[in-house]
GROMACS .gro file of C-alpha atoms in nm:
model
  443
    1UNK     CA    1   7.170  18.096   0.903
    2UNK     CA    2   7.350  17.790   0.745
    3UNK     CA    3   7.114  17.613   0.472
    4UNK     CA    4   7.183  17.266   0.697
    5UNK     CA    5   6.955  17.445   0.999
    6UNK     CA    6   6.658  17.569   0.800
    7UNK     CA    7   6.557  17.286   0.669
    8UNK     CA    8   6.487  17.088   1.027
    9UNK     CA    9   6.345  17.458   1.118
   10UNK     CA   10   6.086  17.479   0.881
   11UNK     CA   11   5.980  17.098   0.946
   12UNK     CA   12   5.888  17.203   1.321
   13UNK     CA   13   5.720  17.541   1.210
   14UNK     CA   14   5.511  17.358   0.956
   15UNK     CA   15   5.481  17.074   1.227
   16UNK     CA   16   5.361  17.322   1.480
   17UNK     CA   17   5.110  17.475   1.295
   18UNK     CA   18   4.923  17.169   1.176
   19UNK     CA   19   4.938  17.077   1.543
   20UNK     CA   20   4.757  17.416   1.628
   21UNK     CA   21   4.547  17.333   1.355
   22UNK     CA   22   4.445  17.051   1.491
   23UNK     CA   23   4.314  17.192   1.830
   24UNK     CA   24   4.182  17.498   1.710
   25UNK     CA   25   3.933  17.253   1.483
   26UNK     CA   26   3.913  17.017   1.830
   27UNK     CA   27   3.815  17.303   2.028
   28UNK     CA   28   3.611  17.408   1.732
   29UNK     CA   29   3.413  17.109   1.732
   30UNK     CA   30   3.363  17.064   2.111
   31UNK     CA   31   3.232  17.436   2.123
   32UNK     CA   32   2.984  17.333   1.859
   33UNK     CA   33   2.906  17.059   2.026
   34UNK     CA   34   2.785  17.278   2.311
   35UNK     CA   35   2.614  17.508   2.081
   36UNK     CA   36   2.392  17.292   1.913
   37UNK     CA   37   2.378  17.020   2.265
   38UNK     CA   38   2.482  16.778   2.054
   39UNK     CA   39   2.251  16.764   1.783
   40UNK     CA   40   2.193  16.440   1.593
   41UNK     CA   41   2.432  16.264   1.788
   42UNK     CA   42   2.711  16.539   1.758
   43UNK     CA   43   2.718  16.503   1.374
   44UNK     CA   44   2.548  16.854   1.309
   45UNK     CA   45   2.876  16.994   1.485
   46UNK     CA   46   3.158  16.737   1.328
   47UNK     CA   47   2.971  16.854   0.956
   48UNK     CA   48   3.009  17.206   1.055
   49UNK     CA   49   3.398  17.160   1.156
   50UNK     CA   50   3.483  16.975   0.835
   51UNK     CA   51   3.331  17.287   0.650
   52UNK     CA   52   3.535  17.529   0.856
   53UNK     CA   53   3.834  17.337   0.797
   54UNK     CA   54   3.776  17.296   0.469
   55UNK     CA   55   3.715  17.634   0.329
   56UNK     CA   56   4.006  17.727   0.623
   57UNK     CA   57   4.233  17.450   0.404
   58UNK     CA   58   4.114  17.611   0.070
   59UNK     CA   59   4.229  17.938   0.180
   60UNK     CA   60   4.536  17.885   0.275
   61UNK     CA   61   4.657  17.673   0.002
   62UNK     CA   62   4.500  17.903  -0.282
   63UNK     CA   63   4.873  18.040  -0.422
   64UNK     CA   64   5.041  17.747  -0.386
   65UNK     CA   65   5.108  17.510  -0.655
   66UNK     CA   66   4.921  17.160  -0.702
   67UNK     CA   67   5.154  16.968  -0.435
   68UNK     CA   68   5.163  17.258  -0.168
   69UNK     CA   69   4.748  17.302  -0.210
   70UNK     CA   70   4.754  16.943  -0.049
   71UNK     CA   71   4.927  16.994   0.257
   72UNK     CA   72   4.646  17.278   0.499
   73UNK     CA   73   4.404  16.976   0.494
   74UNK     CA   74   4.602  16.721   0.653
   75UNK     CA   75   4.519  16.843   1.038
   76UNK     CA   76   4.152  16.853   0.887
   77UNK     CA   77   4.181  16.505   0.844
   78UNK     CA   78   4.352  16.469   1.174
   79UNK     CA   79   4.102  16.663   1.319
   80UNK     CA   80   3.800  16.515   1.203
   81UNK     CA   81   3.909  16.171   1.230
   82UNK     CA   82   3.995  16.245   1.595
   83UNK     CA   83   3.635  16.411   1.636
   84UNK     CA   84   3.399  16.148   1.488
   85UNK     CA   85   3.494  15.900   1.735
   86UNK     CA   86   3.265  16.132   1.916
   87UNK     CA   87   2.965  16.082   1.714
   88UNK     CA   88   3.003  15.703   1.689
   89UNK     CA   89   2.827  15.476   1.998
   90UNK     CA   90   3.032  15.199   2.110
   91UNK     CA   91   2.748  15.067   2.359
   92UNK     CA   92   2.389  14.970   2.240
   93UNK     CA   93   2.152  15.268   2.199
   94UNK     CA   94   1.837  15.117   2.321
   95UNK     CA   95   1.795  15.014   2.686
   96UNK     CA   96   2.009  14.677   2.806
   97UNK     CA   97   1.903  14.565   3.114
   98UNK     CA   98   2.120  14.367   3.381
   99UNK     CA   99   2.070  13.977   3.381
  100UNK     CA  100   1.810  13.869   3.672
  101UNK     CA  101   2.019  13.830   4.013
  102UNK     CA  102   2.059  13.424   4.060
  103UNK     CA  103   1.925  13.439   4.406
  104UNK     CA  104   1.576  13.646   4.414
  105UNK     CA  105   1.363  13.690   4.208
  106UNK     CA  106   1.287  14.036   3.978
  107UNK     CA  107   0.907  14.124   3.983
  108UNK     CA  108   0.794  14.407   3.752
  109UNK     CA  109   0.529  14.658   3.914
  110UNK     CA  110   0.327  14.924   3.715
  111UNK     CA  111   0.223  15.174   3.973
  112UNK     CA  112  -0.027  15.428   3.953
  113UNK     CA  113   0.232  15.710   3.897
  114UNK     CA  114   0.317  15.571   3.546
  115UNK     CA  115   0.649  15.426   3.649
  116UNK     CA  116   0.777  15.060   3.577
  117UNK     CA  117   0.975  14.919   3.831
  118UNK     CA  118   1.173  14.600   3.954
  119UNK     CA  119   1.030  14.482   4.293
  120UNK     CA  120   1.257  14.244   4.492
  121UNK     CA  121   1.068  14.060   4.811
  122UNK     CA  122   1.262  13.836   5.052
  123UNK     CA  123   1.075  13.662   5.250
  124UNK     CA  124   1.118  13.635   5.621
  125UNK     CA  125   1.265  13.342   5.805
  126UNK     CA  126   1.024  13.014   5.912
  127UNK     CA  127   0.934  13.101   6.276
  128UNK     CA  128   1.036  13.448   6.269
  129UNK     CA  129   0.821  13.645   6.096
  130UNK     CA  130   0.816  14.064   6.163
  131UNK     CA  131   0.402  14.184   6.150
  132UNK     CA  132   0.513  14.532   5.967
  133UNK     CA  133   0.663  14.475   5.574
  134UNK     CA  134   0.975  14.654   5.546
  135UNK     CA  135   1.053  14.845   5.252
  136UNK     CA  136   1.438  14.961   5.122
  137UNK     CA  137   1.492  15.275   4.943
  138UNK     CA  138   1.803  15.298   4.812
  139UNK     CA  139   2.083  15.498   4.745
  140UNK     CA  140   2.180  15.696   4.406
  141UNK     CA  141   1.989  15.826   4.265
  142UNK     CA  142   1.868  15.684   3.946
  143UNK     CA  143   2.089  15.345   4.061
  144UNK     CA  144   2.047  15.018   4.085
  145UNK     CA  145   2.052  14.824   4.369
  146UNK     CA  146   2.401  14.701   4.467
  147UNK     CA  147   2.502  14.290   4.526
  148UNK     CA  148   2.632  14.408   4.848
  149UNK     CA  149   2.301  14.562   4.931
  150UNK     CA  150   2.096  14.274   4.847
  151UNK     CA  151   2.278  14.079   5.090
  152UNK     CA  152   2.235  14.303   5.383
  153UNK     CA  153   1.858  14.281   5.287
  154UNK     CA  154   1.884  13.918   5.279
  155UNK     CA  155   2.014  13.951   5.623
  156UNK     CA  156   1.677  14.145   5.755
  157UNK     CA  157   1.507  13.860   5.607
  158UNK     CA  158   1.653  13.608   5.822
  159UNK     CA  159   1.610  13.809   6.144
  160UNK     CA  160   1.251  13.768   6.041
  161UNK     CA  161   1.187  14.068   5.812
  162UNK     CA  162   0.935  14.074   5.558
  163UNK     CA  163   1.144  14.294   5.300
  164UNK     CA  164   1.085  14.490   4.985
  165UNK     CA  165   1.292  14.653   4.743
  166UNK     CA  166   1.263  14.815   4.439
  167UNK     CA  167   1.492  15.019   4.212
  168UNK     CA  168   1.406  15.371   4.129
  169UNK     CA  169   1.260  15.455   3.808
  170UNK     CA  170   1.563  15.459   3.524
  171UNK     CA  171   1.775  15.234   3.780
  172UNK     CA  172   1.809  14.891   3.765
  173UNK     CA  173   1.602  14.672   3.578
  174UNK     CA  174   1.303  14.956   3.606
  175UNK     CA  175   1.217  15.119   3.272
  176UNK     CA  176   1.313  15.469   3.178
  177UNK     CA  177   1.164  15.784   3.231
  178UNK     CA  178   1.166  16.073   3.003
  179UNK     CA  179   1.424  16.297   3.148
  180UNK     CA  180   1.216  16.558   3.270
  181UNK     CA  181   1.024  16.335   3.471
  182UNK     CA  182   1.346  16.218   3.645
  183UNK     CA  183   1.244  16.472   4.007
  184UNK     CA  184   1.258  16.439   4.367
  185UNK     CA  185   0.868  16.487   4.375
  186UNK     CA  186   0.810  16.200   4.094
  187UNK     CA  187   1.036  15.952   4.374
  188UNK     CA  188   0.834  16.045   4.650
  189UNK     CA  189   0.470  16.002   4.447
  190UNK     CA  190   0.680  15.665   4.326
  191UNK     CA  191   0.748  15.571   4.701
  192UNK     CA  192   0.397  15.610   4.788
  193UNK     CA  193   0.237  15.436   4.460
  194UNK     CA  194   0.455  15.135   4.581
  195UNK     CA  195   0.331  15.138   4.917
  196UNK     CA  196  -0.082  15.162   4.760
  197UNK     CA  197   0.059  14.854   4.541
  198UNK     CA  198   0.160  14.663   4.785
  199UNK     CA  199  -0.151  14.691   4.987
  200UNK     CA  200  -0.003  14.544   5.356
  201UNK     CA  201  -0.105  14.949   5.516
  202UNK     CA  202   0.195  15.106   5.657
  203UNK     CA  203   0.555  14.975   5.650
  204UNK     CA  204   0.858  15.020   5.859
  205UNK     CA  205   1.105  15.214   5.586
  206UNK     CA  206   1.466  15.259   5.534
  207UNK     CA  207   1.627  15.509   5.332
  208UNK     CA  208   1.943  15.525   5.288
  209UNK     CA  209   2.146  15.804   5.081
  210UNK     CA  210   1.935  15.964   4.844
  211UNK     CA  211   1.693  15.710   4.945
  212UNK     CA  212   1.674  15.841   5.277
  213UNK     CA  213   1.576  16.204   5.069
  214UNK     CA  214   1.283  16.019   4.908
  215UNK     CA  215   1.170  15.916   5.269
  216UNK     CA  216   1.212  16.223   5.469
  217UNK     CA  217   1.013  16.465   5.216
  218UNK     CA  218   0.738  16.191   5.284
  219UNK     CA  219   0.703  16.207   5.660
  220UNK     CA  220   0.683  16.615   5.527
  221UNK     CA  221   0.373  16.474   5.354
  222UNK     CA  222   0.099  16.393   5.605
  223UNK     CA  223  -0.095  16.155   5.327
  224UNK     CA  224   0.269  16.009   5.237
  225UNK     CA  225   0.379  15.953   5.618
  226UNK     CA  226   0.020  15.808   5.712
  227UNK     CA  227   0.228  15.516   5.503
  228UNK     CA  228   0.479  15.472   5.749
  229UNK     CA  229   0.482  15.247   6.038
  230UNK     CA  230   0.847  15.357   6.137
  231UNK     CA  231   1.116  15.549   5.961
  232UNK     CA  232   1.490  15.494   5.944
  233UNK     CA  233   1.695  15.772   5.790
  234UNK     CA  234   2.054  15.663   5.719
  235UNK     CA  235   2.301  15.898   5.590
  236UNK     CA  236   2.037  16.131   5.393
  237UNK     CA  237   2.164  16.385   5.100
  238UNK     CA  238   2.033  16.723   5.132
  239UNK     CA  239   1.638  16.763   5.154
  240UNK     CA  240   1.555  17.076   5.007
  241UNK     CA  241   1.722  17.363   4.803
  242UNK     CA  242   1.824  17.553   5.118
  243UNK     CA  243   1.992  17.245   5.307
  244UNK     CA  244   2.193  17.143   4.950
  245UNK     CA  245   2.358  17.519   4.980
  246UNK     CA  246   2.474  17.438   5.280
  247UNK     CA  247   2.856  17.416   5.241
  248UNK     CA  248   2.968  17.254   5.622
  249UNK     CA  249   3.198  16.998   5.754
  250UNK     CA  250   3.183  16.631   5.651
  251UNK     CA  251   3.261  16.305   5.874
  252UNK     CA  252   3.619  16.177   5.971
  253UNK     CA  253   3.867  16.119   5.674
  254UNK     CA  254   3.725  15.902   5.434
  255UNK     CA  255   3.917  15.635   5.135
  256UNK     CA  256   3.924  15.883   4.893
  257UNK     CA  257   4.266  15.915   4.752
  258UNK     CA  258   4.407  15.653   4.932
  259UNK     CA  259   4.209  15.359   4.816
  260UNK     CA  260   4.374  15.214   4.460
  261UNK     CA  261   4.235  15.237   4.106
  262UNK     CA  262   3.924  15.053   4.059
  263UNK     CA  263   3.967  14.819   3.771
  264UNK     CA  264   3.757  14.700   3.481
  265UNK     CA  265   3.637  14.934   3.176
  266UNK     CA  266   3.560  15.285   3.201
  267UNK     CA  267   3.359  15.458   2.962
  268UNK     CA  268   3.551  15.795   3.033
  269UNK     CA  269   3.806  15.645   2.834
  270UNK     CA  270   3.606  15.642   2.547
  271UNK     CA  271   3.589  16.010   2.342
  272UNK     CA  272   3.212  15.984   2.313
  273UNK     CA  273   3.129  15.927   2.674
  274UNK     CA  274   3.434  16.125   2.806
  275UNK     CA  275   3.309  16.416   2.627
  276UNK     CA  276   2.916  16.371   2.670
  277UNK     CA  277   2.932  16.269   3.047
  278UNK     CA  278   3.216  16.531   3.164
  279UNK     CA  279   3.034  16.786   2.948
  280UNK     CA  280   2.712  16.713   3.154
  281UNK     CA  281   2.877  16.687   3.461
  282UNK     CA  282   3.032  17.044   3.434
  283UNK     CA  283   2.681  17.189   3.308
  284UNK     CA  284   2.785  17.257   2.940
  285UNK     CA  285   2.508  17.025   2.846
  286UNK     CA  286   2.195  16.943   2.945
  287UNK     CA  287   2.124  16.597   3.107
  288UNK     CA  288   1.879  16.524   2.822
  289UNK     CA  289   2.129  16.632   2.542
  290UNK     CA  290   2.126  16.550   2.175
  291UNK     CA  291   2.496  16.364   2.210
  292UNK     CA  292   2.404  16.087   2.346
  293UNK     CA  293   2.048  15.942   2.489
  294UNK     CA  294   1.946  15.804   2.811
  295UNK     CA  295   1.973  15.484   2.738
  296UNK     CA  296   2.314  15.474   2.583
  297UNK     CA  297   2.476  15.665   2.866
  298UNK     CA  298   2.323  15.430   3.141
  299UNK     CA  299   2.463  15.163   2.919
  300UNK     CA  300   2.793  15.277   2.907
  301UNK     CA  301   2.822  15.363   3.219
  302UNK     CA  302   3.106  15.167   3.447
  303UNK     CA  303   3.122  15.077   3.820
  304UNK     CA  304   3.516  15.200   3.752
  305UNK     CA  305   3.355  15.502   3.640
  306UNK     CA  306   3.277  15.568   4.021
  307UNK     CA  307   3.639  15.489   4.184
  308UNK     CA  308   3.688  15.779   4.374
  309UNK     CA  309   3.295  15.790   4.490
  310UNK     CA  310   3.319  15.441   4.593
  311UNK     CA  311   3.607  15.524   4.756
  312UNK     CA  312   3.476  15.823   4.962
  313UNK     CA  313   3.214  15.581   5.113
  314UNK     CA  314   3.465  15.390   5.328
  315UNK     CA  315   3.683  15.511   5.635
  316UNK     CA  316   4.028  15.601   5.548
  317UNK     CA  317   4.158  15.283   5.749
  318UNK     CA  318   3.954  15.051   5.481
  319UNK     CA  319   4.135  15.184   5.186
  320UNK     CA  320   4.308  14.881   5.106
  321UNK     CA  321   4.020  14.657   5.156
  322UNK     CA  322   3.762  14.832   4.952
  323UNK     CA  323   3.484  14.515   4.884
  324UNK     CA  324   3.312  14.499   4.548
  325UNK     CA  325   2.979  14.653   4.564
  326UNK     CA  326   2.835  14.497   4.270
  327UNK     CA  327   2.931  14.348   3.987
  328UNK     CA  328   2.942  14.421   3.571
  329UNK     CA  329   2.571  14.205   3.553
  330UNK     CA  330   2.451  14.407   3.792
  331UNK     CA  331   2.562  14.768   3.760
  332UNK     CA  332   2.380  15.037   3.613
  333UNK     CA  333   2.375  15.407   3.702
  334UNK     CA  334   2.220  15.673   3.465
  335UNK     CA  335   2.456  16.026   3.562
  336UNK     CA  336   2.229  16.230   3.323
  337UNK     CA  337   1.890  16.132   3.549
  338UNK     CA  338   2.070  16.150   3.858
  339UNK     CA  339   2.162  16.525   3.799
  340UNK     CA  340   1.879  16.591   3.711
  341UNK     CA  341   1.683  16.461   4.012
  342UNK     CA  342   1.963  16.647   4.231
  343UNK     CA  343   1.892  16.981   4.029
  344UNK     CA  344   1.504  16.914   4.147
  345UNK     CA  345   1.590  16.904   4.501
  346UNK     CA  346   1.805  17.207   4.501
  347UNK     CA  347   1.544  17.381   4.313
  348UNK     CA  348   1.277  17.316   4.537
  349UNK     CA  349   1.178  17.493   4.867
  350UNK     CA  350   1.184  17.450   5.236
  351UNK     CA  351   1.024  17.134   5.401
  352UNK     CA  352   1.139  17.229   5.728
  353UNK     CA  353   0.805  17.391   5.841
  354UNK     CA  354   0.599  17.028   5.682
  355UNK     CA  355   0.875  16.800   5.870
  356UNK     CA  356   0.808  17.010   6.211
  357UNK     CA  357   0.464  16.844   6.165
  358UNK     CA  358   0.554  16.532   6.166
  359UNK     CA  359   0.454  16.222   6.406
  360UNK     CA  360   0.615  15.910   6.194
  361UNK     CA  361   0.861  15.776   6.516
  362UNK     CA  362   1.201  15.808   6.336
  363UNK     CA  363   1.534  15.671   6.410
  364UNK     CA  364   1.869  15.920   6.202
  365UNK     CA  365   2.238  15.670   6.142
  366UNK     CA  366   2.527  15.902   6.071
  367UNK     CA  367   2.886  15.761   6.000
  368UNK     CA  368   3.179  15.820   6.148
  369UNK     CA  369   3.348  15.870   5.818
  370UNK     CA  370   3.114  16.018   5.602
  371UNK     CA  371   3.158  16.183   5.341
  372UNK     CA  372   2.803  16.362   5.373
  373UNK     CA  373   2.823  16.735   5.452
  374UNK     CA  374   2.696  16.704   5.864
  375UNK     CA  375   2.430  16.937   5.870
  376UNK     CA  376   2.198  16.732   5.606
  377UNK     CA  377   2.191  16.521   5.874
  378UNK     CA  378   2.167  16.797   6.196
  379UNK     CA  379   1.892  16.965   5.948
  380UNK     CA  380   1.647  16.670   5.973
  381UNK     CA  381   1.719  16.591   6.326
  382UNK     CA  382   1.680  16.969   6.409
  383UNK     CA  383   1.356  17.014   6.232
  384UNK     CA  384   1.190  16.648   6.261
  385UNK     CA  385   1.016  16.651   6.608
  386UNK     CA  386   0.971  16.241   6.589
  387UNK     CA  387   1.320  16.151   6.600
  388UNK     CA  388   1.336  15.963   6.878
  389UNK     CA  389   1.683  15.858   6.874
  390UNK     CA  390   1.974  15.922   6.667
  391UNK     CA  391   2.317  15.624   6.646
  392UNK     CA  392   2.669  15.742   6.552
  393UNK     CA  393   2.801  15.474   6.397
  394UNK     CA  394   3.160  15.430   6.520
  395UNK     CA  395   3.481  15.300   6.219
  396UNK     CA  396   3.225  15.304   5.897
  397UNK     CA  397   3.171  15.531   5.600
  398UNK     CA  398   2.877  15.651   5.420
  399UNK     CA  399   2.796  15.255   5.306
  400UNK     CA  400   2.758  15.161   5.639
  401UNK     CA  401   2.668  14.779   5.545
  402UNK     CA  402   2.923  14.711   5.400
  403UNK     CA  403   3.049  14.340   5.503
  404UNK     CA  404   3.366  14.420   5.636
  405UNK     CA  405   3.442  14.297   6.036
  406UNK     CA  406   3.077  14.354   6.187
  407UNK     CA  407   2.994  14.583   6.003
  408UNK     CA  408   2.654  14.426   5.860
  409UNK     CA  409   2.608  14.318   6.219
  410UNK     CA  410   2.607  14.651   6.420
  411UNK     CA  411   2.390  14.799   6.172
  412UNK     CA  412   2.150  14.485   6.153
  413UNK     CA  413   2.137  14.545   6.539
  414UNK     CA  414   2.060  14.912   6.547
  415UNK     CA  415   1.796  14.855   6.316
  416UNK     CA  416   1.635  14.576   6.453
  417UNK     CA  417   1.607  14.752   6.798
  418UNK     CA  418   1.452  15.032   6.678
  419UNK     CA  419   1.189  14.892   6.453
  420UNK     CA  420   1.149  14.654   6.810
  421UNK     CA  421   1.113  14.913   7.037
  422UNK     CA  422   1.407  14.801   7.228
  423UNK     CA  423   1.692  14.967   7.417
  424UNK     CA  424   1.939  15.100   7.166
  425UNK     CA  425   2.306  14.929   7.141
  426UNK     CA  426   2.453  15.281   7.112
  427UNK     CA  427   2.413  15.590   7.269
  428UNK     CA  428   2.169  15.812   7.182
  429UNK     CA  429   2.394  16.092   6.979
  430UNK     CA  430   2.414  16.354   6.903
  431UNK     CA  431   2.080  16.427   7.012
  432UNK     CA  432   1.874  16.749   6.905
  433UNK     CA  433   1.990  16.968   7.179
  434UNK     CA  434   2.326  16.896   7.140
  435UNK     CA  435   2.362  16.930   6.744
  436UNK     CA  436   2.627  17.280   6.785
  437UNK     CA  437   2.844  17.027   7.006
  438UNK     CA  438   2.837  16.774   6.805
  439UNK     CA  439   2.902  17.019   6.454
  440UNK     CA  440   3.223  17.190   6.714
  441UNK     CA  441   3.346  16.802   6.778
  442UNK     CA  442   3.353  16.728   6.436
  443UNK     CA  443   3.497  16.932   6.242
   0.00000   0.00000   0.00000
């Protein structure tokens, strides 16, 4: 081989192998990382790779002269200066809580259960005031309550609606829960703590998402549902462990995919939070790991971290007019607590035979586009004798208030007949006896 070639040839061997250097002590490090579930902030495994590469470096370079000796620990610099951008926060570790909202105000209620929430209250309109309180649970979980939200409750208010909100222990402006404390049961005792605090007897109730979880494991409850004037179960997440194994169709084509790039700051672009959150997400750590704490990660958490979810919540037809749900003040969503709830509710057992006790009159809104597998709606419906009707809701998503067209308005008028005992604006559909028809025409 001339002496011109081997020259550049040895420069890309010795290139390559620092580069595989490199990720074997990345990969290294991240295996560690899962090892020890991040202990002391992921420094216990970052101390453990610089020894490996060091003794790795040592090796290597033990027959060479001074000069050459030098050389096997520059990828262990590389490596752990690419690593310990992992063990650094970039957010506050302690709990920052969003701003107050500039149009209601932000009460704080200790209830009985222990947990520390933010209560929101609009009151109704002069002249048009509703005899039942109504009470919002919403969506997440472990979330706070949305701008876009607030002004669809603001909207009940004016039609007369005495309404209540609060965010779920961990979201919002409500304090923190240890982790393990974060379970579908500890909602539902929440839910009905609120209710003994508020002290107005039973309440017309909507739940929506997860919210609409919390709600239907309490008409399962007879001491919970004796709570509940009326019930309104919108879009509702799986209720039990056997319903969340269900694996069935979902709703027309949603935004997903379509809809472009949310922007703004995403924590996923940071190592740290890239690492800890995808790590959690995939179940290679625990939601209460070592990496990074509960409050840090709901700090660092970004509404852009949830494109493709916000997305998915919106008919395929809106995916170029997307609204903004919230806003950076506002925002806050802890991932780790939210699994973990989730975990709870796939880990616990049947309601159905509870929920074919109950007697709570109960109205079920299902979206066109959801994004919801069908049958966590069809399993409430099916087992839930006090359904009394159920509305399809025609060109929305899974946020079906959502202030596009008239939207807000359709929704605002299936409610309000309901809760009024009125004729409903929609059909009645699907109803119980014709769930398999309505799973066939759906798929």
């Amino acid at each position: 081989m001339p002496k011109v070639l081997t020259l550049p040839i040895r420069c890309v061997a010795r290139l390559c192998q620092a580069a595989a250097a490199v990720v074997g002590l990345a990969g290294l490090f991240l295996v560690l990382i899962v090892l020890t579930n991040g202990a002391r902030s992921g420094l216990a495994a970052w101390l453990t790779t610089l020894a490996v590469g060091t003794v790795a470096a040592l090796w290597r370079g033990r027959r060479r002269s001074w000069p050459g000796r030098i050389r096997p620990f520059l990828p262990v610099v590389v490596a752990t200066a690419l690593t310990a951008s992992v063990c650094v926060p970039t957010v506050p570790t302690t709990r920052r809580y969003p701003p107050d909202l500039p149009f209601v105000a932000t009460q704080r209620w200790s209830l009985a259960t222990g947990s520390r929430v933010a209560v929101y209250h609009y009151l109704p309109a002069t002249g048009f005031r509703r005899s039942t309180p109504f009470v919002y649970l919403h969506g997440g979980p472990v979330r706070g309550i949305s701008v876009l939200d607030h002004r669809f409750l603001q909207s009940l208010a004016r039609r007369g609606y005495d309404v209540y909100a609060y965010e779920q222990a961990g979201g919002g402006r409500s304090d923190l829960l240890p982790m393990e404390e974060y379970t579908i049961s500890r909602f539902v005792r929440d839910f009905d703590a609120f209710i003994d605090h508020l002290g107005k007897g039973p309440v017309d109730v909507l739940g929506f998402s997860s919210g609409a979880v919390v709600l239907t494991r309490a008409l399962a409850t007879p001491r919970f549902a004796a709570r509940v004037h009326r019930a309104i179960i919108a879009e509702p997440g799986p209720m039990d462990g056997p319903t969340s194994r269900i694996s069935g169709q979902q709703g027309r084509p949603s935004a997903r995919g379509l809809a472009p790039a949310m922007t703004g700051p995403q924590s996923t672009r940071v190592p740290r939070y890239a690492v800890a959150l995808g790590f959690i997400r995939l179940g290679l750590l625990p939601p209460d790991t070592d990496l990074i704490g509960q409050a840090e990660g709901v700090n660092a958490l970004q509404a852009a971290d949830l494109g493709s979810d916000t997305a998915s919540a919106y008919c395929a037809r809106d995916a170029q007019r997307i609204p903004a749900e919230d806003n950076s003040q506002n925002f806050t969503f802890s991932a780790a607590a939210s699994l973990h709830v989730q975990q709870t509710i796939r880990d616990s057992p049947s309601i159905a035979p509870q929920l074919k006790r109950s007697r709570t009159p109960a109205m079920l809104m299902i979206a066109e586009c959801s994004t919801q597998v069908r049958q966590w709606a069809t399993a409430i419906l099916a087992d839930d004798p006090a359904i009394q009707r159920t509305q399809y809701m025609p060109g929305v998503g899974h946020h079906m208030w959502n202030g596009l067209d008239d939207n807000n308005e359709r929704a605002l008028a299936v409610i309000d007949a309901f809760l009024q005992g009125e004729p409903a604006p929609l059909s009645n559909y699907p109803t119980r006896a014709g769930i398999s028809a309505f799973l066939r025409d759906h798929r």
